[in-house]
Tab-separated table of C-alpha atoms in Angstrom:
chain	number	residue	atom	x	y	z
N	42	MET	CA	133.729	85.865	86.864
N	43	ASN	CA	135.535	85.355	89.815
N	44	SER	CA	135.053	89.186	90.980
N	45	LEU	CA	131.463	88.372	90.572
N	46	LEU	CA	131.770	85.500	92.930
N	47	ARG	CA	133.666	87.405	95.505
N	48	LEU	CA	130.943	90.047	95.497
N	49	VAL	CA	128.754	87.738	95.676
N	50	GLY	CA	130.868	85.917	98.627
N	51	GLY	CA	130.453	89.301	100.715
N	52	LEU	CA	127.124	89.472	100.580
N	53	THR	CA	125.629	85.502	100.631
N	54	VAL	CA	125.453	86.303	104.788
N	55	LEU	CA	122.336	88.198	103.396
N	56	LEU	CA	120.611	85.926	101.915
N	57	CYS	CA	121.128	82.583	104.569
N	58	THR	CA	117.977	82.820	106.314
N	59	ALA	CA	115.868	79.678	106.525
N	60	SER	CA	114.253	78.904	103.613
N	61	THR	CA	110.624	79.618	103.225
N	62	SER	CA	110.705	79.196	99.359
N	63	ARG	CA	107.372	77.736	97.406
N	64	SER	CA	106.472	77.366	93.689
N	65	THR	CA	103.899	80.372	92.726
N	66	ASN	CA	104.904	79.979	88.758
N	67	CYS	CA	104.012	83.936	88.411
N	68	GLU	CA	104.325	84.739	84.759
N	69	GLN	CA	104.813	88.107	84.237
N	70	ALA	CA	103.246	90.215	81.111
N	71	TYR	CA	104.357	93.920	80.331
N	72	ARG	CA	102.062	96.312	78.487
N	73	LEU	CA	102.519	99.828	77.020
N	74	LEU	CA	99.507	102.409	78.505
N	75	PHE	CA	101.445	105.889	77.032
N	76	LYS	CA	104.081	107.936	77.723
N	77	ALA	CA	103.693	112.047	78.713
N	78	ARG	CA	104.053	114.338	75.567
N	79	HIS	CA	106.244	117.269	78.093
N	80	GLU	CA	107.750	114.886	80.687
N	81	PRO	CA	109.768	111.779	80.760
N	82	THR	CA	107.136	109.649	82.213
N	83	PHE	CA	105.484	106.007	81.316
N	84	TRP	CA	102.064	104.262	82.744
N	85	ILE	CA	102.492	101.061	82.154
N	86	GLY	CA	100.419	97.204	82.824
N	87	GLU	CA	101.660	95.052	84.943
N	88	ASP	CA	99.994	91.212	84.811
N	89	LEU	CA	101.723	88.859	86.892
N	90	TYR	CA	99.418	85.272	86.412
N	91	GLY	CA	99.892	82.011	88.202
N	92	GLU	CA	99.382	82.238	91.967
N	93	CYS	CA	99.870	86.023	92.183
N	94	GLY	CA	97.114	86.732	90.288
N	95	GLN	CA	97.326	90.441	90.400
N	96	SER	CA	97.285	93.135	88.263
N	97	ASN	CA	100.009	96.944	88.591
N	98	LEU	CA	99.725	100.728	87.168
N	99	VAL	CA	103.431	101.027	87.085
N	100	GLN	CA	104.209	104.603	86.411
N	101	ILE	CA	107.928	105.437	85.813
N	102	SER	CA	109.397	108.779	86.203
N	103	LEU	CA	112.569	109.391	84.486
N	104	GLU	CA	113.486	113.116	86.320
N	105	PRO	CA	114.576	114.610	88.615
N	106	ALA	CA	115.823	110.978	89.100
N	107	ALA	CA	114.861	107.158	87.674
N	108	ALA	CA	112.069	105.952	90.355
N	109	ALA	CA	108.870	103.696	90.102
N	110	THR	CA	105.472	103.917	91.539
N	111	ARG	CA	103.643	100.791	92.108
N	112	LEU	CA	99.648	100.599	92.277
N	113	PRO	CA	97.428	97.491	92.820
N	114	LEU	CA	94.879	97.562	91.310
N	115	ALA	CA	91.450	95.889	92.460
N	116	LYS	CA	90.465	93.729	89.466
N	117	PHE	CA	93.022	91.095	87.549
N	118	ALA	CA	94.141	91.375	83.703
N	119	GLU	CA	91.755	94.749	82.935
N	120	TRP	CA	92.463	97.212	81.433
N	121	GLY	CA	89.843	98.866	79.705
N	122	TRP	CA	89.949	101.827	81.886
N	123	ALA	CA	93.112	102.726	80.316
N	124	GLU	CA	92.366	104.713	77.304
N	125	GLY	CA	90.137	106.934	79.189
N	126	LEU	CA	92.472	107.460	81.794
N	127	LYS	CA	94.900	108.395	78.457
N	128	ALA	CA	92.805	110.094	77.161
N	129	ASN	CA	92.980	112.622	79.671
N	130	PHE	CA	97.030	113.409	79.000
N	131	ALA	CA	98.734	115.140	76.194
N	132	THR	CA	100.910	111.914	75.349
N	133	GLU	CA	103.903	111.432	73.042
N	134	PRO	CA	102.916	109.123	69.790
N	135	ALA	CA	104.662	105.785	70.217
N	136	GLU	CA	106.579	104.465	67.187
N	137	GLU	CA	106.691	100.183	67.688
N	138	LEU	CA	110.101	98.905	66.262
N	139	PRO	CA	108.747	95.170	65.434
N	140	SER	CA	110.887	92.426	66.701
N	141	GLN	CA	112.526	88.873	65.681
N	142	GLY	CA	113.607	88.093	69.606
N	143	ALA	CA	116.795	88.668	68.652
N	144	GLU	CA	116.699	91.532	67.033
N	145	ALA	CA	114.083	94.643	66.688
N	146	ARG	CA	114.835	96.921	63.474
N	147	HIS	CA	112.555	100.197	62.704
N	148	HIS	CA	110.345	100.365	59.840
N	149	HIS	CA	112.363	103.082	58.520
N	150	MET	CA	114.684	104.420	60.331
N	151	ALA	CA	118.390	103.096	60.081
N	152	LEU	CA	117.936	102.149	63.658
N	153	ALA	CA	118.022	98.782	65.137
N	154	LEU	CA	119.307	96.712	68.160
N	155	GLN	CA	120.425	93.291	68.871
N	156	ALA	CA	120.003	90.850	71.958
N	157	PRO	CA	123.320	91.188	73.491
N	158	PRO	CA	125.163	87.510	72.820
N	159	GLU	CA	124.488	84.700	75.800
N	160	ASN	CA	126.683	85.310	78.903
N	161	ALA	CA	127.330	81.749	80.189
N	162	LYS	CA	128.982	83.439	83.535
N	163	LEU	CA	125.855	84.953	84.499
N	164	ASP	CA	123.872	82.771	83.552
N	165	LEU	CA	125.889	80.284	85.812
N	166	LEU	CA	125.740	82.831	89.391
N	167	PHE	CA	122.709	83.330	89.025
N	168	LYS	CA	121.697	79.771	89.317
N	169	GLN	CA	124.122	78.704	91.996
N	170	GLU	CA	123.541	81.569	94.072
N	171	PHE	CA	120.526	83.695	93.335
N	172	GLY	CA	117.529	81.239	91.993
N	173	GLU	CA	116.102	81.065	95.087
N	174	TYR	CA	115.700	84.688	95.837
N	175	CYS	CA	114.885	85.610	92.705
N	176	ALA	CA	115.525	88.560	89.886
N	177	PRO	CA	115.324	91.989	92.362
N	178	GLN	CA	117.767	90.660	94.811
N	179	PHE	CA	120.348	89.446	92.071
N	180	ASN	CA	119.811	93.008	90.619
N	181	LYS	CA	120.255	95.004	94.068
N	182	ILE	CA	123.526	92.852	94.729
N	183	LEU	CA	125.122	93.262	91.455
N	184	GLY	CA	124.014	96.260	90.152
N	185	ARG	CA	125.279	97.688	86.732
N	186	ALA	CA	127.363	94.260	86.291
N	187	ALA	CA	124.047	92.589	86.508
N	188	ILE	CA	122.914	94.030	82.817
N	189	ASP	CA	123.836	93.177	79.618
N	190	LEU	CA	122.711	95.516	77.073
N	191	PRO	CA	121.567	95.506	73.663
N	192	ARG	CA	123.249	96.118	71.002
N	193	PHE	CA	122.868	99.706	68.717
N	194	GLU	CA	122.600	100.362	64.990
N	195	GLY	CA	122.204	104.162	63.847
N	196	ALA	CA	122.383	105.609	67.778
N	197	ARG	CA	123.967	105.251	70.790
N	198	ALA	CA	122.249	104.569	73.666
N	199	ASP	CA	121.773	105.366	77.742
N	200	LEU	CA	120.523	103.216	80.438
N	201	LEU	CA	118.340	105.372	82.332
N	202	TYR	CA	115.914	102.684	84.214
N	203	HIS	CA	115.353	99.493	84.373
N	204	SER	CA	112.278	96.946	86.233
N	205	PRO	CA	114.212	95.467	89.001
N	206	GLY	CA	111.665	92.146	88.674
N	207	GLY	CA	114.055	91.225	85.117
N	208	LEU	CA	116.953	89.886	84.233
N	209	TYR	CA	119.272	91.391	81.515
N	210	PHE	CA	121.168	88.496	80.263
N	211	ASN	CA	120.512	85.475	77.538
N	212	TYR	CA	117.000	87.678	76.853
N	213	ARG	CA	115.065	87.974	73.992
N	214	LEU	CA	113.694	91.119	72.536
N	215	GLY	CA	110.003	92.164	72.974
N	216	LYS	CA	108.196	94.522	71.476
N	217	ALA	CA	110.003	97.965	71.380
N	218	TYR	CA	108.736	101.824	71.371
N	219	LEU	CA	110.616	104.936	70.279
N	220	PHE	CA	109.324	107.765	71.269
N	221	PRO	CA	111.094	109.767	68.308
N	222	ASP	CA	110.451	113.504	70.251
N	223	SER	CA	112.324	112.948	73.551
N	224	ARG	CA	114.358	110.157	71.402
N	225	LEU	CA	113.288	107.776	74.635
N	226	LEU	CA	113.080	104.022	73.845
N	227	LEU	CA	111.566	101.815	75.713
N	228	VAL	CA	112.111	97.981	75.793
N	229	PHE	CA	110.199	94.766	76.932
N	230	THR	CA	112.715	91.751	77.415
N	231	LYS	CA	111.902	88.020	77.486
N	232	ASN	CA	113.923	85.637	79.852
N	233	PRO	CA	113.444	82.057	79.826
N	234	LEU	CA	115.125	81.472	83.309
N	235	ARG	CA	112.650	81.616	86.495
N	236	CYS	CA	113.532	81.387	89.872
N	237	GLN	CA	113.005	78.443	91.824
N	238	GLY	CA	109.598	79.253	93.112
N	239	GLY	CA	108.644	79.217	89.399
N	240	ASP	CA	108.408	83.191	88.665
N	241	THR	CA	109.437	84.481	85.346
N	242	ALA	CA	112.025	87.098	84.722
N	243	HIS	CA	110.631	89.368	82.056
N	244	GLY	CA	111.805	93.160	82.402
N	245	PHE	CA	111.852	96.359	80.649
N	246	LEU	CA	114.611	99.166	80.161
N	247	ILE	CA	114.607	102.326	79.223
N	248	PHE	CA	116.931	104.418	76.847
N	249	ARG	CA	117.810	107.481	75.808
N	250	LEU	CA	118.922	107.559	72.312
N	251	GLN	CA	121.896	109.828	70.617
N	252	TYR	CA	121.709	109.323	66.811
N	253	ILE	CA	124.705	108.738	64.505
């Protein structure tokens, strides 16, 4: 905890501008559209409810380095066209791991993941130092120290990408999708924390698996 506070203390000056925060109450909702078959590229839909009222098409490419492109849509929460888009691509089939919030388990493989234990230190740090600035600033400044990974059974997992808009501690597991051919796993997360403007901090993680 002390090391994290020292890190934040050295960078707090970057955040100490005049406060312009307001309540927007933007609630995130994500959906998997598809993953390309022959390359590690994901297409994800994002809806931002509340005052944001915005939908975005998010493309995540993992090679040569993980990067995301976010394209605003003209119409909010209208995704019927996405099936037509998917039909034009060779896609890799996904297998969903049913999730109970605390755990997601494959229906026939010996593969499961559990949400990490509660982290009171990161919770306090976020509330005291970053609540006004929300998850992106928290993740930018703390880097990997901001992320508690799920606990895996049946595989070792390397984190390849995390969405900057999520908080990755004290979260619950949402839908999880395994792509068996590429051994990639997409995990949506749900976090009850909100920043001071009322915006949520849900997100998603992408892993490469090595079965054991």
